[in-house]
Amino acid sequence: MQSEQILNHQYDNGLTLVAQPMPWLASAAFSILLPAGGRYDQAGKHGLANFTCEMVQRGCGELDSRQFIEQLQLLGVDYTSSASNYHTRFGGAMKATELHDTLSVYRDVLRKPHLPESQLEDGRQVCFQEIWATEDDLSRRAIRKLRERFFGDPDGRHADGTIESITGIGQQDIEDFWKRYYQPAGTIIAVAGGIDFEALKAHVGQLFDDWQPNPVEPIESSGEVHGPFHIPFESEQTQIALAWPGVAYSHPDFYKHRAAIGVLSDGMSSRLFHEVREKRGLCYSVFASAVSVGDRGAVIAHSGTSAARAQETLDVLVQELSKISEGVREDELSRLKVQFRSGMIMQQESCRSRAGSIASDWDRLGRVRTLKEITDIITGLDVESINEHVASCPPQNFDLVTLGNAPLEMKNGIPTTSA
Amino acid sequence: MQSEQILNHQYDNGLTLVAQPMPWLASAAFSILLPAGGRYDQAGKHGLANFTCEMVQRGCGELDSRQFIEQLQLLGVDYTSSASNYHTRFGGAMKATELHDTLSVYRDVLRKPHLPESQLEDGRQVCFQEIWATEDDLSRRAIRKLRERFFGDPDGRHADGTIESITGIGQQDIEDFWKRYYQPAGTIIAVAGGIDFEALKAHVGQLFDDWQPNPVEPIESSGEVHGPFHIPFESEQTQIALAWPGVAYSHPDFYKHRAAIGVLSDGMSSRLFHEVREKRGLCYSVFASAVSVGDRGAVIAHSGTSAARAQETLDVLVQELSKISEGVREDELSRLKVQFRSGMIMQQESCRSRAGSIASDWDRLGRVRTLKEITDIITGLDVESINEHVASCPPQNFDLVTLGNAPLEMKNGIPTTSA
């Protein structure tokens, strides 16, 4: 493996710069995480963080809406933005030589957006379209509903909001949200690629060190609803989404937990893929994944299957998931280790992947796990400690959301209520 | 830019090895293109190539179905397979040190598959599930129907087949398809990453040089249907798919054509994104892309929008598309050039991306366009030659497929017929 150097600098206003030089690359990537996600939306105005994220990109500093986009294209930036539960994120990849100029543009996005009222309705339409697109994506719909119920509010809240809540958002709401939440305390700028850290540190300092902090307060989640839930929908397919409590990324046992989920779901020799898809041909898609919201962990499993085979799919899925508490096998773990390590090698070659990971690590851990460190943790895993872990928190008390023609029945007999 | 070396070797049986050493990488990727796509399916047995592709991966050589998957996981291979119109493709990425062993496994996939009859029904279910999944993906459904009509059969045929055609496929069909079409003439093995070409050439020779060729005959397409078509479907969203004749990848004018499509659709300052999504907030997704099937070119444009704004979206879309025949502007071209070049830099850093591109180039051109060569072509483009090109083949006579609650009306007054 290439050696990994992680460098960081904390500015006085609470902004953190964290970077990984990858000197063999001609490209660079950045990821800016602002603690300005949908969880901070006011009651009745869900979707505000996302709407604000849309509006700050419609002109900033010296650039109007059109010039802003053209400027990024002239810099050759492949850029993205999104609002999640905790964060608003701006990211991009470009020639390493254009990194500083690109960050200068993003200084203005964060600090000097025009928030043009004349474009408010256009921005609102974009938010509507995102919501409609999800309405038509049935697996996402089922999983979103499951997260809402499992995590309560705001932890289970999706940043898109609803047609009703977006309709109720006005210009003043956008301006207020931006003023309150676009600030440096807890904000992370992560950069990876062909960079010079000292020059970058000075440049980021120049752009941001007079930005006034206004730290956000933690918000407790409440209102979890457990048990089964059905969303009636005419379709050839039935969507099945299951959740149960898991271990968060920041927890010391995370990689034991992650390995057990890996045996269930990573790759085509995984239990779910093999048993549910290949051997029984029950579905096209099946997976389980470890999810963290702040310091709360969960496992979410999903399968999209034909209506006719949906009950059988649910039965087999629950059976396979439950069986993991009996432990994983040596051969499963060996294969998984190879797969993890192979994945690491590919990740360490991509600056986009690294910028995203170091931002997210810094946010969750206050430090970065290098790929070397993760590789060592994985190499050190053994069947005994994983099995001890899974026996202590077996998958059970599944929360279920189904979407399709008819509700399904959980084997343990809990009745499925309708929406 | 890193220097690019493209190496190739043609074996006596018609198999081609083409490779790009990327010595700074610890990973490698391969892409095997077999001329065994869905266009070669027998009448009434559409989906046979795809079903065969599923079955050859259920045990081969010394490995049964389960061992095959485990072996790939032990090698740390992230692998994929698919059938398209022209090809069945197998690809993967892994540690460069595992490349030879991985190719040895794929020798058996291609040459010694078990095609176990006991798993035929499981394989059939997987094919069904793929079809059902597309049924629920409304944009893909609309675009598939458009391709069927625009290109006729087999050029417009999707490799998935239908529930009916998959139901009619038997064990003998799979065996016959494999025997006839899994052969070396016209097959391409493309490799990129941390490789030693001479050793690779010898290894591939050992694996494949006694494989008997059985070249496929070209098939002419026929049965194109033009004009508008509506698929009734209850949804909040309406899918709009448009096609018109374009220029194929192998054509000398391709990059002029591609640049015009880029001005329309590449990135957020593109005309479609700006005019249709940002300025008017009409839709969440809109794009136009250059499509090649063999030596036939087309442009396919798509927008997913709310039912209420669908007619307006279609009107604006057609207007923006038509306007390209008046030419592109200097500033649009300059930005596009930067964007293309920036994209090249990122591509040249990924062995997966390179393996895929060199396979596809070899297939379409009988040679590889290096990124340097493409960069030079793009740098040499000027507004005059692009505008001459677009004036000579303006977007017109659009073929339209809509999917949603109600048909839409083309401004030129051609009535929309229902499915």
Coordinates of N, CA and C in Angstrom, one line a residue, chain A residues 2 24-28 54 57-58 65-66 69-71 73-80 93-95 119 121-123 125-126 128-130 132-133 135-138 233-239 262 266-271 273-275 277-285 304-306 309 329 331-332 334-336 338-339 341-343 345-346 348-349 351-352, chain B residues 2 24-28 54 57-58 65-66 69-71 73-80 93-95 119 121-123 125-126 128-130 132-133 135-138 233-239 262 266-271 273-275 277-285 304-306 309 329 331-332 334-336 338-339 341-343 345-346 348-349 351-352:
Chain A
Q2 N 0.4 2.3 -0.7 CA 1.0 3.6 -0.6 C 0.9 4.1 0.8
W24 N 0.9 11.3 -6.4 CA 1.0 10.7 -7.7 C -0.2 11.1 -8.6
L25 N -1.2 11.8 -8.0 CA -2.4 12.2 -8.8 C -2.3 13.6 -9.4
A26 N -2.9 13.8 -10.6 CA -3.0 15.1 -11.2 C -4.3 15.7 -10.8
S27 N -5.2 14.9 -10.1 CA -6.5 15.4 -9.8 C -6.6 15.7 -8.3
A28 N -7.6 16.3 -7.8 CA -7.9 16.5 -6.4 C -9.4 16.5 -6.2
E54 N -30.1 24.3 -2.4 CA -30.4 24.6 -3.8 C -30.2 26.1 -4.0
Q57 N -26.7 28.0 -4.4 CA -26.0 27.8 -5.6 C -26.6 28.5 -6.8
R58 N -27.4 29.6 -6.5 CA -28.0 30.4 -7.6 C -27.4 31.8 -7.6
S65 N -26.3 33.6 -11.0 CA -26.6 32.2 -11.0 C -25.9 31.5 -12.2
R66 N -26.1 32.1 -13.3 CA -25.5 31.5 -14.6 C -24.0 31.5 -14.5
I69 N -22.3 28.8 -12.4 CA -22.2 27.5 -13.0 C -21.1 27.5 -14.1
E70 N -21.1 28.6 -14.8 CA -20.1 28.7 -15.9 C -18.6 28.7 -15.3
Q71 N -18.5 29.4 -14.2 CA -17.2 29.5 -13.6 C -16.7 28.1 -13.1
Q73 N -17.6 25.3 -14.4 CA -17.3 24.5 -15.6 C -15.9 24.9 -16.2
L74 N -15.7 26.2 -16.2 CA -14.3 26.7 -16.6 C -13.2 26.1 -15.8
L75 N -13.5 25.9 -14.6 CA -12.5 25.3 -13.7 C -12.4 23.7 -13.9
G76 N -13.4 23.2 -14.7 CA -13.4 21.8 -14.9 C -13.8 21.0 -13.7
V77 N -14.7 21.6 -12.8 CA -15.1 20.9 -11.6 C -16.3 20.0 -11.9
D78 N -16.2 18.8 -11.4 CA -17.3 17.8 -11.4 C -17.9 17.9 -10.0
Y79 N -19.0 18.6 -9.8 CA -19.4 19.0 -8.5 C -20.8 18.4 -8.1
T80 N -21.0 18.3 -6.8 CA -22.3 17.8 -6.3 C -22.6 18.5 -5.1
A93 N -14.6 17.3 -7.8 CA -13.3 16.8 -8.2 C -12.9 17.6 -9.4
M94 N -11.6 17.8 -9.6 CA -11.1 18.7 -10.6 C -9.6 18.4 -10.8
K95 N -9.0 19.1 -11.8 CA -7.5 19.1 -11.9 C -7.0 19.7 -10.6
Q119 N -35.7 33.7 -8.0 CA -35.5 32.3 -8.4 C -36.1 31.3 -7.3
E121 N -39.2 30.4 -6.7 CA -40.1 29.4 -7.2 C -39.5 28.3 -8.1
D122 N -38.4 28.7 -8.8 CA -37.7 27.7 -9.6 C -37.0 26.7 -8.7
G123 N -36.4 27.2 -7.6 CA -35.8 26.3 -6.7 C -36.8 25.4 -6.0
Q125 N -39.5 24.3 -7.3 CA -39.9 23.3 -8.3 C -38.8 22.1 -8.3
V126 N -37.6 22.5 -8.2 CA -36.5 21.5 -8.2 C -36.7 20.6 -6.9
F128 N -39.6 20.0 -5.4 CA -40.8 19.2 -5.7 C -40.4 18.0 -6.6
Q129 N -39.6 18.3 -7.6 CA -39.2 17.2 -8.5 C -38.4 16.1 -7.8
E130 N -37.6 16.5 -6.9 CA -36.8 15.5 -6.2 C -37.8 14.6 -5.4
W132 N -41.0 14.0 -6.1 CA -41.8 13.2 -7.0 C -40.9 12.0 -7.5
A133 N -39.7 12.3 -7.7 CA -38.8 11.2 -8.2 C -38.7 10.1 -7.2
E135 N -41.0 9.4 -5.0 CA -42.4 8.7 -5.0 C -42.4 7.5 -6.0
D136 N -41.7 7.7 -7.1 CA -41.7 6.7 -8.1 C -40.6 5.6 -7.9
D137 N -39.7 5.8 -6.9 CA -38.7 4.8 -6.6 C -39.1 4.1 -5.4
L138 N -39.7 2.9 -5.7 CA -40.5 2.2 -4.6 C -39.6 1.7 -3.5
F233 N -49.8 -0.3 -2.6 CA -49.4 0.3 -3.9 C -49.6 -0.8 -4.9
E234 N -50.3 -0.5 -6.0 CA -50.4 -1.4 -7.1 C -49.1 -1.6 -7.9
S235 N -48.5 -2.8 -7.8 CA -47.3 -3.0 -8.5 C -47.0 -4.5 -8.7
E236 N -46.3 -4.8 -9.7 CA -45.8 -6.2 -9.9 C -44.9 -6.7 -8.8
Q237 N -44.2 -5.6 -8.2 CA -43.2 -5.9 -7.3 C -43.7 -5.6 -5.8
T238 N -43.1 -6.3 -4.9 CA -43.3 -5.9 -3.5 C -41.9 -5.5 -2.9
Q239 N -41.9 -4.4 -2.2 CA -40.7 -3.9 -1.5 C -40.8 -4.3 0.0
G262 N -21.3 -8.1 6.8 CA -20.6 -8.5 5.5 C -20.8 -10.0 5.1
D266 N -22.2 -8.9 1.9 CA -21.2 -8.4 1.0 C -20.9 -9.4 -0.1
G267 N -21.2 -9.0 -1.3 CA -20.7 -9.8 -2.4 C -21.6 -11.0 -2.7
M268 N -21.3 -11.7 -3.8 CA -22.2 -12.7 -4.3 C -22.1 -14.0 -3.6
S269 N -21.1 -14.2 -2.7 CA -21.0 -15.4 -2.0 C -21.6 -15.2 -0.6
S270 N -22.2 -14.0 -0.4 CA -22.8 -13.7 0.9 C -24.0 -14.5 1.1
R271 N -24.4 -14.7 2.4 CA -25.6 -15.5 2.7 C -26.9 -15.1 2.0
F273 N -27.3 -13.0 -0.6 CA -27.3 -13.1 -2.1 C -27.5 -14.6 -2.5
H274 N -26.7 -15.4 -1.8 CA -26.7 -16.8 -2.3 C -28.0 -17.5 -2.0
E275 N -28.5 -17.3 -0.7 CA -29.7 -18.1 -0.3 C -31.0 -17.5 -0.9
R277 N -31.3 -14.9 -3.4 CA -31.4 -14.6 -4.8 C -31.0 -15.8 -5.7
E278 N -29.7 -16.3 -5.4 CA -29.2 -17.3 -6.3 C -29.9 -18.7 -6.2
K279 N -30.0 -19.1 -4.9 CA -30.4 -20.5 -4.7 C -31.9 -20.6 -4.9
R280 N -32.7 -19.6 -4.4 CA -34.1 -19.7 -4.5 C -34.7 -18.8 -5.6
G281 N -33.8 -18.0 -6.2 CA -34.3 -17.1 -7.3 C -35.5 -16.2 -6.8
L282 N -35.5 -15.8 -5.6 CA -36.7 -15.1 -5.0 C -36.7 -13.7 -5.4
C283 N -35.6 -13.0 -5.7 CA -35.7 -11.6 -5.9 C -34.5 -11.2 -6.7
Y284 N -34.6 -9.9 -7.2 CA -33.5 -9.4 -8.0 C -32.5 -8.7 -7.1
S285 N -33.0 -8.1 -6.1 CA -32.2 -7.3 -5.2 C -32.4 -7.7 -3.7
G304 N -36.4 -6.3 -3.1 CA -37.4 -6.1 -4.0 C -37.7 -7.4 -4.7
T305 N -39.0 -7.8 -4.7 CA -39.3 -9.1 -5.3 C -40.7 -9.0 -5.9
S306 N -41.0 -10.1 -6.6 CA -42.4 -10.1 -7.3 C -43.4 -10.3 -6.2
R309 N -44.0 -13.8 -4.9 CA -43.0 -14.5 -4.0 C -42.6 -13.7 -2.8
R329 N -18.7 -18.4 10.0 CA -17.7 -19.5 9.9 C -16.4 -18.9 9.5
D331 N -14.4 -19.9 7.1 CA -14.2 -19.7 5.6 C -14.9 -18.4 5.2
E332 N -16.0 -18.1 5.8 CA -16.7 -16.8 5.4 C -15.9 -15.6 5.8
S334 N -12.6 -15.5 6.2 CA -11.4 -15.4 5.4 C -11.7 -14.7 4.1
R335 N -12.8 -15.1 3.5 CA -13.2 -14.5 2.2 C -13.5 -13.0 2.3
L336 N -14.2 -12.7 3.4 CA -14.6 -11.3 3.6 C -13.3 -10.5 3.8
V338 N -10.4 -10.9 2.6 CA -9.7 -10.6 1.3 C -10.5 -9.5 0.6
Q339 N -11.8 -9.6 0.6 CA -12.7 -8.7 -0.1 C -12.5 -7.3 0.5
R341 N -9.9 -6.1 2.0 CA -8.6 -5.6 1.7 C -8.4 -5.2 0.3
S342 N -9.1 -5.9 -0.6 CA -9.0 -5.6 -2.0 C -9.8 -4.3 -2.3
G343 N -10.9 -4.1 -1.6 CA -11.6 -2.8 -1.7 C -10.8 -1.6 -1.2
I345 N -7.6 -1.3 -1.4 CA -6.6 -1.0 -2.4 C -7.2 -0.1 -3.5
M346 N -8.4 -0.4 -3.9 CA -9.1 0.5 -4.9 C -9.4 1.8 -4.3
Q348 N -7.9 3.5 -2.0 CA -6.7 4.4 -1.8 C -6.2 5.0 -3.1
E349 N -6.7 4.5 -4.2 CA -6.3 5.0 -5.5 C -7.2 6.2 -6.0
C351 N -9.1 9.8 -5.3 CA -9.1 11.0 -4.4 C -10.5 11.3 -4.0
R352 N -11.5 11.1 -4.8 CA -12.9 11.3 -4.5 C -13.3 10.5 -3.3
Chain B
Q2 N 0.0 11.6 -17.6 CA 0.8 10.4 -17.6 C 0.9 9.9 -19.1
W24 N 1.8 2.7 -11.9 CA 1.7 3.3 -10.5 C 0.6 2.7 -9.7
L25 N -0.2 1.8 -10.3 CA -1.4 1.3 -9.6 C -1.1 -0.1 -9.0
A26 N -1.6 -0.4 -7.8 CA -1.6 -1.7 -7.2 C -2.8 -2.6 -7.7
S27 N -3.7 -2.0 -8.4 CA -4.9 -2.7 -8.8 C -4.9 -2.9 -10.3
A28 N -5.7 -3.8 -10.8 CA -5.9 -4.0 -12.2 C -7.3 -4.3 -12.5
E54 N -26.1 -15.7 -17.2 CA -26.4 -16.1 -15.8 C -26.0 -17.5 -15.5
Q57 N -22.2 -18.8 -15.0 CA -21.6 -18.4 -13.8 C -22.1 -19.2 -12.6
R58 N -22.7 -20.4 -12.9 CA -23.2 -21.3 -11.9 C -22.4 -22.6 -11.9
S65 N -21.1 -24.2 -8.4 CA -21.7 -22.8 -8.4 C -21.2 -22.0 -7.2
R66 N -21.2 -22.6 -6.0 CA -20.8 -22.0 -4.8 C -19.3 -21.7 -4.7
I69 N -18.1 -18.7 -6.9 CA -18.2 -17.4 -6.2 C -17.2 -17.2 -5.1
E70 N -17.0 -18.3 -4.4 CA -16.1 -18.2 -3.2 C -14.6 -18.0 -3.8
Q71 N -14.3 -18.6 -4.9 CA -13.0 -18.4 -5.4 C -12.7 -17.0 -5.8
Q73 N -14.2 -14.4 -4.6 CA -14.1 -13.6 -3.4 C -12.7 -13.8 -2.8
L74 N -12.2 -15.0 -2.8 CA -10.8 -15.2 -2.2 C -9.8 -14.5 -3.0
L75 N -10.0 -14.2 -4.3 CA -9.1 -13.5 -5.1 C -9.4 -12.0 -4.9
G76 N -10.4 -11.6 -4.2 CA -10.7 -10.2 -4.0 C -11.2 -9.5 -5.2
V77 N -11.9 -10.2 -6.1 CA -12.4 -9.6 -7.3 C -13.8 -9.0 -7.1
D78 N -13.9 -7.7 -7.5 CA -15.1 -7.0 -7.6 C -15.6 -7.2 -9.0
Y79 N -16.6 -8.1 -9.3 CA -16.9 -8.5 -10.6 C -18.3 -8.2 -11.1
T80 N -18.5 -8.1 -12.4 CA -19.8 -7.8 -12.9 C -19.9 -8.6 -14.2
A93 N -12.4 -6.0 -11.1 CA -11.2 -5.2 -10.7 C -10.7 -5.9 -9.4
M94 N -9.4 -5.9 -9.2 CA -8.8 -6.7 -8.1 C -7.4 -6.2 -7.9
K95 N -6.7 -6.8 -6.9 CA -5.3 -6.5 -6.7 C -4.6 -7.0 -8.0
Q119 N -30.1 -26.0 -11.8 CA -30.2 -24.6 -11.4 C -31.0 -23.7 -12.5
E121 N -34.1 -23.3 -13.2 CA -35.3 -22.6 -12.8 C -34.8 -21.4 -11.9
D122 N -33.8 -21.6 -11.1 CA -33.3 -20.5 -10.3 C -32.8 -19.4 -11.2
G123 N -32.0 -19.7 -12.2 CA -31.5 -18.8 -13.2 C -32.7 -18.0 -13.9
Q125 N -35.6 -17.4 -12.7 CA -36.2 -16.5 -11.7 C -35.4 -15.2 -11.7
V126 N -34.0 -15.3 -11.7 CA -33.2 -14.1 -11.7 C -33.5 -13.3 -12.9
F128 N -36.3 -13.2 -14.6 CA -37.6 -12.6 -14.4 C -37.5 -11.4 -13.5
Q129 N -36.7 -11.5 -12.4 CA -36.6 -10.4 -11.5 C -36.0 -9.2 -12.1
E130 N -35.1 -9.4 -13.0 CA -34.5 -8.3 -13.7 C -35.6 -7.6 -14.6
W132 N -38.9 -7.6 -14.0 CA -39.8 -6.9 -13.1 C -39.2 -5.6 -12.6
A133 N -37.9 -5.6 -12.3 CA -37.3 -4.4 -11.8 C -37.4 -3.3 -12.8
E135 N -39.7 -3.0 -15.1 CA -41.1 -2.6 -15.2 C -41.4 -1.5 -14.2
D136 N -40.7 -1.5 -13.0 CA -41.0 -0.5 -12.0 C -40.1 0.7 -12.2
D137 N -39.1 0.7 -13.1 CA -38.3 1.8 -13.4 C -38.8 2.5 -14.6
L138 N -39.6 3.6 -14.4 CA -40.4 4.1 -15.5 C -39.6 4.8 -16.5
F233 N -50.0 4.9 -17.9 CA -49.5 4.4 -16.6 C -49.9 5.4 -15.6
E234 N -50.5 5.0 -14.5 CA -50.9 5.9 -13.4 C -49.7 6.3 -12.6
S235 N -49.4 7.6 -12.6 CA -48.2 8.0 -11.9 C -48.2 9.5 -11.7
E236 N -47.6 10.0 -10.7 CA -47.4 11.4 -10.4 C -46.5 12.0 -11.5
Q237 N -45.7 11.2 -12.1 CA -44.6 11.6 -13.0 C -45.0 11.2 -14.4
T238 N -44.5 12.0 -15.4 CA -44.6 11.6 -16.8 C -43.2 11.4 -17.3
Q239 N -42.9 10.4 -18.0 CA -41.6 10.1 -18.6 C -41.7 10.5 -20.1
G262 N -22.9 17.9 -26.0 CA -22.4 18.4 -24.8 C -22.9 19.7 -24.4
D266 N -24.2 18.4 -21.2 CA -23.1 18.1 -20.3 C -23.0 19.1 -19.2
G267 N -23.3 18.7 -18.0 CA -23.1 19.6 -16.8 C -24.2 20.6 -16.6
M268 N -24.0 21.3 -15.5 CA -25.1 22.1 -15.0 C -25.2 23.5 -15.7
S269 N -24.2 23.8 -16.6 CA -24.4 25.0 -17.3 C -24.9 24.7 -18.7
S270 N -25.2 23.4 -19.0 CA -25.7 23.0 -20.3 C -27.0 23.6 -20.5
R271 N -27.4 23.7 -21.8 CA -28.7 24.4 -22.1 C -29.9 23.6 -21.5
F273 N -30.1 21.5 -18.9 CA -30.1 21.6 -17.5 C -30.5 23.0 -17.1
H274 N -29.9 24.0 -17.7 CA -30.2 25.4 -17.3 C -31.6 25.8 -17.6
E275 N -32.0 25.5 -18.9 CA -33.3 26.1 -19.4 C -34.5 25.3 -18.8
R277 N -34.4 22.6 -16.3 CA -34.5 22.3 -14.9 C -34.3 23.6 -14.0
E278 N -33.2 24.3 -14.2 CA -32.9 25.4 -13.3 C -33.8 26.6 -13.5
K279 N -34.0 27.0 -14.8 CA -34.6 28.3 -15.0 C -36.1 28.1 -14.9
R280 N -36.6 27.0 -15.4 CA -38.1 26.8 -15.4 C -38.5 25.8 -14.3
G281 N -37.6 25.2 -13.7 CA -37.9 24.2 -12.6 C -38.9 23.2 -13.1
L282 N -38.8 22.8 -14.4 CA -39.8 21.9 -15.0 C -39.6 20.4 -14.6
C283 N -38.4 20.0 -14.2 CA -38.2 18.6 -14.0 C -37.0 18.4 -13.1
Y284 N -36.9 17.1 -12.6 CA -35.8 16.8 -11.8 C -34.6 16.3 -12.7
S285 N -35.0 15.6 -13.7 CA -33.9 15.0 -14.5 C -34.2 15.3 -16.0
G304 N -37.9 13.3 -16.9 CA -38.9 12.8 -16.0 C -39.4 14.0 -15.3
T305 N -40.7 14.2 -15.3 CA -41.3 15.5 -14.8 C -42.7 15.2 -14.2
S306 N -43.3 16.1 -13.5 CA -44.6 15.9 -13.0 C -45.6 15.9 -14.1
R309 N -46.8 19.3 -15.4 CA -45.9 20.1 -16.2 C -45.3 19.4 -17.4
R329 N -22.1 28.4 -29.2 CA -21.3 29.7 -29.0 C -19.9 29.4 -28.6
D331 N -18.2 30.7 -26.1 CA -18.1 30.5 -24.6 C -18.6 29.1 -24.2
E332 N -19.6 28.6 -24.9 CA -20.1 27.3 -24.5 C -19.0 26.2 -24.9
S334 N -15.8 26.7 -25.2 CA -14.6 26.8 -24.3 C -14.8 26.0 -23.0
R335 N -16.0 26.3 -22.4 CA -16.3 25.6 -21.1 C -16.3 24.1 -21.3
L336 N -16.9 23.7 -22.4 CA -17.0 22.2 -22.7 C -15.7 21.6 -22.8
V338 N -12.9 22.5 -21.4 CA -12.3 22.4 -20.1 C -12.8 21.2 -19.4
Q339 N -14.2 21.0 -19.5 CA -14.8 19.9 -18.8 C -14.4 18.6 -19.4
R341 N -11.6 17.9 -20.8 CA -10.2 17.6 -20.5 C -10.0 17.2 -19.0
S342 N -10.8 17.9 -18.2 CA -10.8 17.6 -16.7 C -11.3 16.1 -16.5
G343 N -12.3 15.7 -17.3 CA -12.8 14.4 -17.2 C -11.8 13.4 -17.6
I345 N -8.6 13.6 -17.3 CA -7.6 13.4 -16.2 C -8.1 12.5 -15.2
M346 N -9.4 12.5 -14.9 CA -9.9 11.6 -13.9 C -10.0 10.2 -14.4
Q348 N -8.0 8.8 -16.6 CA -6.7 8.2 -16.8 C -6.2 7.7 -15.5
E349 N -6.8 8.0 -14.4 CA -6.4 7.6 -13.1 C -7.1 6.3 -12.6
C351 N -8.2 2.4 -13.4 CA -8.0 1.2 -14.3 C -9.3 0.6 -14.8
R352 N -10.3 0.7 -14.0 CA -11.7 0.2 -14.4 C -12.2 1.0 -15.6

